Amino acid sequence: MLSELLRSLIQNWRLPVLVALAYFLFELPELFTGWPWYYEEINDKLTLAITLFTIATLASSWNILAGYAGQINLGHAAFFGIGSVVTRELWLTKDYPFNEAFFYGGGAAALAALIVGAPALRLKGIYFAIGTLALAEALRLTIGSMYPGVSRLPGPELRAYELTSRYELSLKVLVATVFVSYFLSRSKLGLGMKAIREDEAAARSIGINVFLHTLFAFVLSAFLAGLAGGAFAYYHYSYNQIYTFGPNWTFDALLVTFIGGPGTLAGPLIGSTFFVLVRDYLAGTSELVDTHLILFGVIFILVVLILPGGLVDLSTRISRWFLRRTRKVFR
Amino acid sequence: MLKLDNLHVSYGDIQVLWGVSLEVAENSIVALLGSNGAGKSTTLKTALGMMRPSEGKVFFRGQDITKKSTHSIVSSGLFLVPEWRGTFSTLSVLENLELGAFSSRARPLKDETLERVFTIFPILKDRQAQRAGTLSGGERQMLAIGRALMARPAMLILDEPSLGLAPLIVSNIFEVIQQINEEERVTVLVVEQNVHMALKVASYAYILENGSIVGQGTSETLLSDQQIQEAYLGI
């Protein structure tokens, strides 16, 4: 009985670790209240954390379709953008309560994925990637002319503005995305997706409905990106609506997922932490601002060439190397 | 159980099958023989709904399945073990087997079927946590057949099960095919270049050449046929 409990804990160690980590992150701002440097630095730290959570959510949600189901979507920013623009417009212009506007934002992104996915997922591989990129760009230009100018928070919202609730919302969206990925990867649906990623023809021959599986992954991934967009609309007090549709959101998500390890739970999280921290550090130095683009381009190429499993794979490789060494010593 | 009726299939402008008809009776083992490029794989793909014939029909258990999608054909009980095995190399042996029981028909019986598959292939039980990509060729073929059995198929189609395997393993695989047919009551269509081995287990065989059936008969008649011997058995 006890040993069984222990074994299941060892096999499922990820879940308690994730729950503990999420709990710790929710309590983190509270924890630092009262520290001497609290009022000077906390806003910078919270802003950095919100940026990290946003990119981590985009990467994890992108990973659902790319890492598990094997389809590269280059239009992910469109769903982030749809989530933010719908949330922002309903909340600020149409006076919806924020929570409602937020879920409509996610829903609108999911609906868009359903409409786009039905024809686009008939395309495969590179054609699907190009198709989604083209659609996202077309949408970006349309939104740019529909909502020109800057969207600002109105007076009352601006006066009540504080970062902790923004921090909490973007963390909630990230936690939801990670837990959805966790349960998906161990479900029948997730197993079917992995089979499609491995060998689509073989997946078809064992009776997997390839189209429905990839469409489901696409819609789910878009819904979560839409929620991230909603959280962004809540967080930013003034920005151009076109900004959230920028292809940089897609490529950041793609980059950090490949650096961290595609098709894994931890990969997008590790990759985005690495990315955001290094970028923040470089931005703080006067002469290296924006060099992160070059640096991460190089890292991306190196990881793909040398470590195709991403940074996550590094730990397994090190432990394997270590085991081999110790075995030699004992022989 | 399976009936192909006058199939004409083309890849674009190039016609590959010219009126292929064959029939597999329930609980039998039937062989489809032919050399490279004869149209064997195309015949199978058409039967499974992966390719559409320009003319002709496919019947499974009396039902017309010509226009059905592959996943619905598979869940109705016709299962293909592809020539390239189609095992998922980064997934574990156990995950591969579980994927076999993907249809809602096979799912509830999963644990029971898994036990039976492990009795037929004890090696898969030992290797269940291993990645399928680390298996040898013969083990991978066993995994592919094991995965097919997980689907509780009424009929199995095996595409070149002997391809790339050592002779000893080939006869082992064919013994299993016979065992599956007798003990699990699974109808089998085996597609082979290894004519000797195929005729040993099959009761009836068809010979495919350049996209048409050029000969058929019981295994005994084919084995004693002078022409067949010269063309395919190298005697």
Coordinates of C-alpha atoms in Angstrom, one line a residue:
Chain A
M1 CA 0.0 0.0 0.0
L2 CA 2.6 2.5 1.1
S3 CA 5.1 1.3 -1.6
E4 CA 2.3 1.7 -4.2
L5 CA 1.6 5.2 -3.1
L6 CA 5.3 5.9 -3.2
R7 CA 5.6 4.5 -6.7
S8 CA 2.7 6.5 -8.1
L9 CA 4.3 9.6 -6.5
I10 CA 7.6 8.9 -8.2
Q11 CA 5.9 8.3 -11.5
N12 CA 3.7 11.3 -11.2
W13 CA 6.2 13.7 -9.5
R14 CA 5.5 16.4 -12.0
L15 CA 2.0 17.1 -10.7
P16 CA 2.9 17.9 -7.1
V17 CA 5.9 19.9 -8.2
L18 CA 3.7 21.9 -10.6
V19 CA 1.1 22.6 -7.9
A20 CA 3.7 23.7 -5.4
L21 CA 5.4 25.9 -8.0
A22 CA 2.1 27.5 -8.9
Y23 CA 1.2 28.1 -5.2
F24 CA 4.6 29.6 -4.6
L25 CA 4.3 32.0 -7.5
F26 CA 0.9 33.1 -6.4
E27 CA 2.2 33.9 -2.9
L28 CA 5.4 35.5 -4.2
P29 CA 4.3 39.2 -4.3
E30 CA 2.8 38.9 -0.9
L31 CA 6.0 37.4 0.4
F32 CA 8.1 40.4 -0.4
T33 CA 5.8 43.0 1.1
G34 CA 7.6 44.9 3.8
W35 CA 11.1 44.2 2.5
P36 CA 13.2 47.4 2.4
W37 CA 13.6 47.5 -1.4
Y38 CA 10.0 46.4 -2.0
Y39 CA 8.6 49.7 -3.2
E40 CA 11.5 50.6 -5.4
E41 CA 11.9 47.4 -7.3
I42 CA 8.7 45.4 -7.1
N43 CA 7.0 47.0 -10.1
D44 CA 10.0 46.2 -12.3
K45 CA 10.0 42.6 -11.1
L46 CA 6.2 42.2 -11.5
T47 CA 6.4 43.6 -15.1
L48 CA 9.2 41.2 -15.9
A49 CA 7.2 38.3 -14.4
I50 CA 4.1 39.3 -16.4
T51 CA 6.2 39.4 -19.6
L52 CA 7.6 36.0 -18.7
F53 CA 4.2 34.5 -18.0
T54 CA 2.8 35.9 -21.3
I55 CA 5.6 34.4 -23.4
A56 CA 5.5 31.1 -21.5
T57 CA 1.8 30.9 -22.1
L58 CA 2.2 31.6 -25.8
A59 CA 5.0 29.0 -26.0
S60 CA 3.1 26.3 -24.0
S61 CA 0.0 26.8 -26.0
W62 CA 1.9 26.8 -29.3
N63 CA 3.6 23.6 -28.1
I64 CA 0.2 21.8 -27.9
L65 CA -0.2 21.9 -31.7
A66 CA 3.5 21.8 -32.7
G67 CA 5.1 19.7 -29.9
Y68 CA 2.3 17.1 -29.5
A69 CA 0.5 17.0 -32.8
G70 CA 3.4 18.0 -35.0
Q71 CA 1.9 20.9 -37.0
I72 CA 3.9 24.2 -37.2
N73 CA 1.5 27.1 -36.8
L74 CA 3.1 30.4 -37.8
G75 CA 0.0 32.4 -37.1
H76 CA -0.2 32.0 -33.4
A77 CA 0.0 35.8 -32.8
A78 CA -3.3 36.2 -34.5
F79 CA -5.0 34.3 -31.7
F80 CA -3.2 36.3 -29.1
G81 CA -4.3 39.4 -30.9
I82 CA -7.9 38.3 -31.3
G83 CA -8.0 37.6 -27.6
S84 CA -6.6 41.0 -26.7
V85 CA -8.7 43.0 -29.1
V86 CA -12.0 41.3 -28.3
T87 CA -11.4 41.6 -24.5
R88 CA -10.2 45.2 -24.7
E89 CA -13.1 46.3 -26.9
L90 CA -15.8 44.5 -24.9
W91 CA -14.4 45.6 -21.6
L92 CA -13.6 49.3 -22.4
T93 CA -15.9 50.2 -25.2
K94 CA -18.9 48.0 -24.7
D95 CA -18.7 48.1 -20.8
Y96 CA -18.8 44.3 -20.3
P97 CA -17.6 43.1 -16.9
F98 CA -13.9 42.3 -17.3
N99 CA -14.3 38.5 -16.6
E100 CA -16.9 38.1 -19.3
A101 CA -14.9 40.1 -21.8
F102 CA -11.9 38.0 -21.0
F103 CA -13.6 34.7 -21.7
Y104 CA -15.3 36.1 -24.9
G105 CA -11.7 36.9 -26.0
G106 CA -10.6 33.3 -25.5
G107 CA -13.7 32.1 -27.2
A108 CA -13.3 34.4 -30.2
A109 CA -9.8 33.1 -30.7
A110 CA -11.0 29.4 -30.5
L111 CA -13.8 30.2 -32.9
A112 CA -11.3 31.8 -35.3
A113 CA -9.1 28.7 -35.1
L114 CA -12.1 26.4 -35.8
I115 CA -13.0 28.5 -38.9
V116 CA -9.4 28.7 -40.2
G117 CA -8.4 25.2 -39.1
A118 CA -11.1 23.4 -41.0
P119 CA -9.6 24.3 -44.4
A120 CA -6.0 25.0 -43.3
L121 CA -5.4 21.7 -41.6
R122 CA -6.1 19.9 -44.9
L123 CA -2.7 21.4 -45.7
K124 CA 0.3 19.7 -44.2
G125 CA 3.7 20.6 -43.0
I126 CA 5.3 23.6 -44.7
Y127 CA 2.0 24.5 -46.5
F128 CA 0.1 24.7 -43.3
A129 CA 2.9 26.9 -41.8
I130 CA 2.9 29.3 -44.7
G131 CA -0.9 29.4 -44.8
T132 CA -1.2 30.3 -41.1
L133 CA 1.5 33.0 -41.5
A134 CA -0.3 34.6 -44.4
L135 CA -3.7 34.6 -42.6
A136 CA -2.2 36.1 -39.5
E137 CA -0.5 38.9 -41.5
A138 CA -3.7 39.6 -43.4
L139 CA -5.6 39.8 -40.1
R140 CA -2.9 42.1 -38.6
L141 CA -3.3 44.6 -41.5
T142 CA -7.1 44.5 -41.2
I143 CA -7.1 45.1 -37.5
G144 CA -4.5 47.9 -38.1
S145 CA -6.9 49.8 -40.3
M146 CA -10.0 48.9 -38.2
Y147 CA -8.5 50.2 -34.9
P148 CA -6.0 52.9 -35.7
G149 CA -4.4 54.8 -32.9
V150 CA -3.6 53.9 -29.3
S151 CA -6.0 52.1 -26.9
R152 CA -5.8 53.7 -23.5
L153 CA -7.3 52.7 -20.2
P154 CA -9.9 55.3 -19.2
G155 CA -9.5 57.5 -16.1
P156 CA -11.3 55.3 -13.4
E157 CA -9.5 52.1 -14.5
L158 CA -6.2 54.0 -14.6
R159 CA -6.6 55.4 -11.1
A160 CA -7.5 51.9 -9.7
Y161 CA -4.6 50.3 -11.6
E162 CA -2.2 48.1 -9.7
L163 CA 0.1 45.4 -10.9
T164 CA -0.5 42.6 -8.5
S165 CA -3.9 41.7 -10.0
R166 CA -2.3 41.8 -13.5
Y167 CA 0.4 39.5 -12.2
E168 CA -2.2 37.1 -10.8
L169 CA -4.3 37.0 -14.0
S170 CA -1.4 36.3 -16.3
L171 CA -0.1 33.6 -13.9
K172 CA -3.6 32.0 -13.8
V173 CA -3.6 31.8 -17.6
L174 CA -0.1 30.2 -17.6
V175 CA -1.1 27.7 -14.8
A176 CA -4.2 26.8 -16.8
T177 CA -2.2 26.3 -19.9
V178 CA 0.4 24.1 -18.2
F179 CA -2.2 22.0 -16.5
V180 CA -4.2 21.5 -19.7
S181 CA -0.9 20.4 -21.4
Y182 CA -0.1 18.1 -18.6
F183 CA -3.5 16.3 -18.7
L184 CA -3.6 16.4 -22.5
S185 CA -0.2 14.7 -22.7
R186 CA -1.4 11.8 -20.6
S187 CA -4.8 11.4 -22.2
K188 CA -6.0 9.3 -25.1
L189 CA -6.3 12.4 -27.2
G190 CA -2.7 13.4 -26.4
L191 CA -1.4 9.9 -27.3
G192 CA -3.3 10.1 -30.6
M193 CA -1.6 13.5 -31.3
K194 CA 1.9 12.1 -30.5
A195 CA 1.2 9.2 -32.9
I196 CA 0.3 11.8 -35.7
R197 CA 3.5 13.7 -35.0
E198 CA 5.5 10.6 -35.3
D199 CA 4.1 9.1 -38.4
E200 CA 0.9 10.4 -39.9
A201 CA 0.3 7.6 -42.3
A202 CA 0.8 5.0 -39.6
A203 CA -1.5 6.9 -37.2
R204 CA -4.2 6.9 -40.0
S205 CA -3.7 3.2 -40.5
I206 CA -4.4 2.4 -36.8
G207 CA -7.6 4.2 -37.0
I208 CA -6.8 7.7 -35.6
N209 CA -8.9 10.5 -37.0
V210 CA -6.0 12.7 -38.0
F211 CA -8.1 15.8 -39.0
L212 CA -10.2 15.9 -35.8
H213 CA -7.1 15.4 -33.5
T214 CA -5.1 18.2 -35.1
L215 CA -8.2 20.5 -35.3
F216 CA -8.8 19.9 -31.6
A217 CA -5.2 20.7 -30.8
F218 CA -5.4 23.8 -32.9
V219 CA -8.5 25.2 -31.3
L220 CA -7.3 24.4 -27.8
S221 CA -4.0 26.1 -28.5
A222 CA -5.8 29.1 -29.9
F223 CA -8.2 29.4 -27.0
L224 CA -5.3 29.5 -24.5
A225 CA -3.4 32.0 -26.6
G226 CA -6.6 34.1 -26.7
L227 CA -6.8 34.0 -22.9
A228 CA -3.2 35.2 -22.8
G229 CA -4.2 38.1 -25.1
G230 CA -7.1 38.9 -22.7
A231 CA -4.6 39.0 -19.8
F232 CA -2.4 41.3 -21.9
A233 CA -5.4 43.6 -22.6
Y234 CA -6.0 43.8 -18.9
Y235 CA -2.3 44.5 -18.1
H236 CA -1.3 47.1 -20.6
Y237 CA -2.6 50.6 -20.0
S238 CA -1.8 52.0 -23.5
Y239 CA -0.9 50.2 -26.7
N240 CA -1.6 50.0 -30.3
Q241 CA -4.2 47.3 -31.1
I242 CA -2.0 46.1 -34.0
Y243 CA 0.9 45.4 -31.5
T244 CA -0.5 42.1 -30.2
F245 CA -0.9 40.8 -33.8
G246 CA 2.8 41.2 -34.5
P247 CA 4.7 38.1 -35.9
N248 CA 7.3 38.5 -33.1
W249 CA 4.8 36.9 -30.6
T250 CA 4.6 33.8 -32.8
F251 CA 8.4 33.6 -33.4
D252 CA 9.2 34.2 -29.7
A253 CA 6.9 31.3 -28.8
L254 CA 8.5 29.1 -31.5
L255 CA 12.0 30.1 -30.6
V256 CA 11.7 29.4 -26.8
T257 CA 9.8 26.2 -27.4
F258 CA 12.6 24.8 -29.6
I259 CA 15.3 26.0 -27.3
G260 CA 13.6 24.5 -24.2
G261 CA 12.4 21.3 -25.8
P262 CA 9.4 20.8 -28.1
G263 CA 6.8 18.2 -27.1
T264 CA 7.6 18.4 -23.4
L265 CA 5.9 20.1 -20.5
A266 CA 9.0 21.8 -19.1
G267 CA 10.6 22.8 -22.4
P268 CA 8.5 25.9 -23.2
L269 CA 8.8 27.0 -19.5
I270 CA 12.5 26.6 -19.3
G271 CA 13.0 28.2 -22.8
S272 CA 10.9 31.2 -22.0
T273 CA 12.5 31.8 -18.6
F274 CA 16.0 31.6 -20.2
F275 CA 14.9 33.9 -23.0
V276 CA 13.2 36.6 -20.9
L277 CA 15.9 36.7 -18.3
V278 CA 18.7 37.0 -20.9
R279 CA 16.8 39.6 -22.9
D280 CA 16.1 41.6 -19.7
Y281 CA 19.8 41.5 -18.7
L282 CA 21.0 42.6 -22.2
A283 CA 18.4 45.4 -22.2
G284 CA 19.9 46.7 -19.0
T285 CA 23.3 47.2 -20.5
S286 CA 23.6 50.2 -22.7
E287 CA 25.6 48.8 -25.6
L288 CA 23.9 45.4 -25.9
V289 CA 20.3 46.4 -26.2
D290 CA 18.5 44.3 -28.8
T291 CA 21.5 42.1 -29.4
H292 CA 19.3 39.3 -27.9
L293 CA 17.9 38.9 -31.4
I294 CA 21.3 37.9 -32.8
L295 CA 22.2 35.9 -29.7
F296 CA 19.0 33.9 -29.7
G297 CA 19.2 33.3 -33.4
V298 CA 22.6 31.7 -32.9
I299 CA 21.4 29.7 -29.8
F300 CA 18.4 28.5 -31.8
I301 CA 20.7 27.2 -34.6
L302 CA 23.0 25.6 -32.2
V303 CA 20.2 23.9 -30.2
V304 CA 18.6 22.5 -33.4
L305 CA 21.9 21.2 -34.7
I306 CA 23.5 19.9 -31.5
L307 CA 20.7 19.4 -29.0
P308 CA 17.5 18.7 -31.0
G309 CA 15.6 17.7 -27.9
G310 CA 16.2 21.2 -26.4
L311 CA 17.6 22.2 -23.0
V312 CA 15.3 19.7 -21.4
D313 CA 17.3 17.0 -23.1
L314 CA 20.5 18.3 -21.7
S315 CA 19.7 16.9 -18.2
T316 CA 18.9 13.4 -19.5
R317 CA 22.1 13.5 -21.6
I318 CA 24.2 14.6 -18.6
S319 CA 22.7 11.9 -16.3
R320 CA 23.2 9.3 -19.0
W321 CA 26.9 10.4 -19.4
F322 CA 27.3 10.4 -15.6
L323 CA 25.8 6.8 -15.3
R324 CA 28.2 5.6 -18.0
R325 CA 31.2 7.1 -16.1
T326 CA 30.2 5.7 -12.8
R327 CA 29.7 2.3 -14.4
K328 CA 33.2 2.4 -15.8
V329 CA 34.6 3.2 -12.3
F330 CA 32.8 0.3 -10.7
R331 CA 33.8 -2.2 -13.3
Chain B
M1 CA -15.2 -11.2 -45.4
L2 CA -13.2 -8.9 -47.7
K3 CA -14.1 -8.5 -51.3
L4 CA -12.4 -6.3 -53.9
D5 CA -14.4 -5.9 -57.0
N6 CA -12.8 -4.8 -60.2
L7 CA -10.6 -2.0 -58.8
H8 CA -9.1 0.6 -61.1
V9 CA -6.7 3.0 -59.3
S10 CA -4.5 5.7 -60.7
Y11 CA -1.8 8.0 -59.3
G12 CA -2.6 11.2 -61.3
D13 CA -2.4 10.2 -64.9
I14 CA -0.7 6.9 -64.3
Q15 CA -3.0 4.0 -63.8
V16 CA -1.6 1.3 -61.4
L17 CA -4.5 -1.1 -60.9
W18 CA -6.4 -2.5 -63.8
G19 CA -9.4 -4.3 -62.5
V20 CA -8.2 -6.1 -59.5
S21 CA -10.7 -8.5 -57.9
L22 CA -10.1 -10.8 -55.0
E23 CA -12.0 -12.4 -52.1
V24 CA -10.9 -13.4 -48.6
A25 CA -13.3 -15.9 -46.9
E26 CA -13.9 -15.7 -43.2
N27 CA -11.3 -17.3 -40.9
S28 CA -9.0 -18.1 -43.8
I29 CA -5.5 -17.0 -44.6
V30 CA -5.1 -15.7 -48.1
A31 CA -1.9 -14.6 -49.8
L32 CA -1.4 -11.8 -52.3
L33 CA 1.8 -12.4 -54.2
G34 CA 3.8 -10.3 -56.6
S35 CA 7.1 -8.6 -57.2
N36 CA 8.1 -5.0 -56.6
G37 CA 5.8 -2.5 -58.3
A38 CA 3.1 -5.1 -59.1
G39 CA 0.6 -2.9 -57.3
K40 CA 0.3 -4.8 -54.0
S41 CA 0.6 -1.8 -51.7
T42 CA -1.8 0.2 -53.9
T43 CA -4.3 -2.6 -53.6
L44 CA -4.1 -2.5 -49.8
K45 CA -4.2 1.3 -49.6
T46 CA -7.4 1.2 -51.6
A47 CA -8.9 -1.4 -49.4
L48 CA -8.2 0.7 -46.3
G49 CA -9.6 3.9 -47.9
M50 CA -6.2 5.6 -48.1
M51 CA -6.7 5.8 -51.9
R52 CA -9.8 6.1 -53.9
P53 CA -10.5 3.9 -56.9
S54 CA -11.7 5.5 -60.1
E55 CA -13.8 2.4 -60.7
G56 CA -14.8 -0.7 -58.6
K57 CA -15.9 -1.4 -55.1
V58 CA -14.6 -2.6 -51.8
F59 CA -16.8 -4.7 -49.5
F60 CA -16.0 -5.7 -45.9
R61 CA -18.4 -8.0 -44.1
G62 CA -20.9 -7.4 -46.9
Q63 CA -20.9 -3.6 -46.5
D64 CA -19.7 -1.3 -49.2
I65 CA -16.7 0.6 -47.7
T66 CA -15.3 2.1 -50.9
K67 CA -16.0 5.7 -49.8
K68 CA -15.4 5.4 -46.1
S69 CA -12.6 7.1 -44.3
T70 CA -9.7 5.0 -43.0
H71 CA -10.4 5.5 -39.3
S72 CA -14.0 4.3 -39.7
I73 CA -12.8 1.3 -41.7
V74 CA -10.3 0.5 -39.0
S75 CA -12.8 0.8 -36.2
S76 CA -15.1 -1.5 -38.1
G77 CA -12.5 -4.3 -37.7
L78 CA -10.2 -4.3 -40.7
F79 CA -6.6 -3.5 -39.6
L80 CA -3.5 -3.0 -41.7
V81 CA 0.1 -3.7 -40.5
P82 CA 2.0 -1.5 -43.0
E83 CA 5.1 -2.6 -44.8
W84 CA 7.2 0.0 -43.0
R85 CA 5.8 -1.4 -39.7
G86 CA 4.6 2.1 -38.7
T87 CA 5.6 1.7 -35.1
F88 CA 6.1 5.1 -33.3
S89 CA 9.8 5.1 -32.4
T90 CA 9.9 7.8 -29.7
L91 CA 6.9 6.3 -27.9
S92 CA 7.3 3.3 -25.5
V93 CA 6.3 -0.2 -26.5
L94 CA 3.4 0.0 -24.1
E95 CA 2.2 3.3 -25.6
N96 CA 2.4 1.8 -29.1
L97 CA 0.3 -1.1 -27.9
E98 CA -2.3 1.2 -26.3
L99 CA -2.5 3.1 -29.5
G100 CA -3.7 -0.1 -31.2
A101 CA -6.7 -0.1 -28.9
F102 CA -7.7 3.4 -30.0
S103 CA -11.2 2.6 -31.3
S104 CA -14.1 2.7 -28.9
R105 CA -14.8 -0.9 -29.7
A106 CA -11.4 -2.2 -28.6
R107 CA -10.9 0.3 -25.7
P108 CA -12.9 -1.4 -23.0
L109 CA -11.2 -4.8 -23.7
K110 CA -7.7 -3.2 -23.5
D111 CA -6.3 -4.8 -20.4
E112 CA -7.5 -8.3 -21.3
T113 CA -6.2 -8.0 -24.9
L114 CA -2.9 -6.7 -23.6
E115 CA -2.5 -9.9 -21.5
R116 CA -3.1 -12.0 -24.6
V117 CA -0.7 -10.0 -26.7
F118 CA 2.0 -10.5 -24.0
T119 CA 1.3 -14.2 -24.0
I120 CA 1.8 -14.4 -27.8
F121 CA 4.9 -12.1 -27.7
P122 CA 6.6 -12.4 -24.2
I123 CA 9.4 -10.2 -25.5
L124 CA 7.1 -7.2 -25.7
K125 CA 6.2 -7.6 -22.0
D126 CA 9.9 -7.5 -21.1
R127 CA 10.4 -4.4 -23.3
Q128 CA 7.2 -2.6 -22.5
A129 CA 8.9 0.5 -21.0
Q130 CA 11.5 0.8 -23.8
R131 CA 11.2 3.2 -26.7
A132 CA 10.0 1.4 -29.8
G133 CA 12.9 2.9 -31.7
T134 CA 15.4 0.8 -29.7
L135 CA 13.8 -2.5 -30.8
S136 CA 15.4 -4.8 -33.4
G137 CA 13.7 -5.3 -36.8
G138 CA 12.0 -8.5 -35.7
E139 CA 10.8 -7.1 -32.4
R140 CA 9.4 -4.1 -34.2
Q141 CA 7.4 -6.4 -36.5
M142 CA 6.1 -8.3 -33.5
L143 CA 5.2 -4.9 -31.9
A144 CA 3.4 -3.9 -35.1
I145 CA 1.4 -7.2 -35.1
G146 CA 0.8 -6.9 -31.4
R147 CA -0.5 -3.4 -31.8
A148 CA -2.8 -4.7 -34.6
L149 CA -4.2 -7.4 -32.3
M150 CA -4.9 -4.7 -29.6
A151 CA -7.6 -3.4 -32.0
R152 CA -9.5 -6.7 -31.8
P153 CA -9.6 -6.9 -35.6
A154 CA -11.9 -9.2 -37.4
M155 CA -9.4 -9.2 -40.2
L156 CA -5.7 -8.4 -40.4
I157 CA -3.8 -7.3 -43.5
L158 CA -0.1 -7.8 -43.3
D159 CA 2.0 -6.0 -45.8
E160 CA 5.3 -7.8 -46.4
P161 CA 5.8 -9.1 -42.8
S162 CA 9.1 -10.8 -43.8
L163 CA 10.7 -7.6 -45.3
G164 CA 14.3 -7.2 -44.0
L165 CA 14.1 -9.9 -41.4
A166 CA 16.4 -12.9 -40.8
P167 CA 15.0 -16.3 -42.1
L168 CA 14.7 -17.7 -38.5
I169 CA 12.6 -14.7 -37.4
V170 CA 10.6 -14.8 -40.6
S171 CA 9.4 -18.4 -39.9
N172 CA 8.7 -17.3 -36.3
I173 CA 6.5 -14.5 -37.5
F174 CA 4.6 -16.8 -39.9
E175 CA 4.0 -19.3 -37.0
V176 CA 2.5 -16.4 -35.1
I177 CA 0.3 -15.5 -38.1
Q178 CA -1.0 -19.0 -38.2
Q179 CA -1.6 -19.0 -34.4
I180 CA -3.5 -15.7 -34.6
N181 CA -5.7 -17.2 -37.3
E182 CA -6.4 -20.4 -35.4
E183 CA -6.7 -19.2 -31.8
E184 CA -7.9 -15.7 -32.2
R185 CA -10.2 -16.4 -35.2
V186 CA -8.7 -13.5 -37.2
T187 CA -9.0 -13.6 -40.9
V188 CA -5.7 -12.8 -42.6
L189 CA -4.6 -11.4 -45.9
V190 CA -0.8 -11.5 -46.2
V191 CA 1.0 -9.7 -48.9
E192 CA 4.4 -11.1 -49.7
Q193 CA 7.4 -11.4 -52.0
N194 CA 8.5 -14.4 -50.0
V195 CA 6.2 -16.8 -51.9
H196 CA 7.4 -20.0 -50.3
M197 CA 6.7 -18.8 -46.8
A198 CA 3.3 -17.2 -47.7
L199 CA 2.1 -20.4 -49.5
K200 CA 3.0 -22.5 -46.5
V201 CA 0.5 -20.7 -44.3
A202 CA -2.1 -19.5 -46.8
S203 CA -4.8 -21.8 -48.1
Y204 CA -5.5 -19.7 -51.2
A205 CA -3.4 -17.2 -53.1
Y206 CA -3.7 -14.5 -55.8
I207 CA -0.8 -13.4 -58.1
L208 CA -0.6 -9.8 -59.0
E209 CA 1.4 -8.6 -62.0
N210 CA 1.5 -5.1 -63.5
G211 CA -1.7 -4.2 -61.8
S212 CA -3.9 -7.1 -62.6
I213 CA -4.5 -10.6 -61.1
V214 CA -2.7 -13.0 -63.4
G215 CA -3.3 -16.2 -61.5
Q216 CA -5.0 -17.7 -58.5
G217 CA -5.6 -21.0 -56.8
T218 CA -5.2 -23.1 -53.7
S219 CA -1.7 -23.1 -52.3
E220 CA -1.2 -26.8 -53.4
T221 CA -2.1 -26.1 -57.0
L222 CA 0.1 -23.0 -57.1
L223 CA 3.1 -24.8 -55.5
S224 CA 2.8 -27.6 -58.1
D225 CA 2.3 -25.2 -61.0
Q226 CA 5.3 -25.2 -63.4
Q227 CA 5.0 -21.6 -64.4
I228 CA 4.7 -20.3 -60.9
Q229 CA 7.6 -22.3 -59.8
E230 CA 9.8 -20.8 -62.5
A231 CA 8.6 -17.3 -62.1
Y232 CA 8.4 -17.0 -58.3
L233 CA 10.1 -19.8 -56.6
G234 CA 13.2 -20.0 -58.6
I235 CA 13.1 -23.8 -59.0

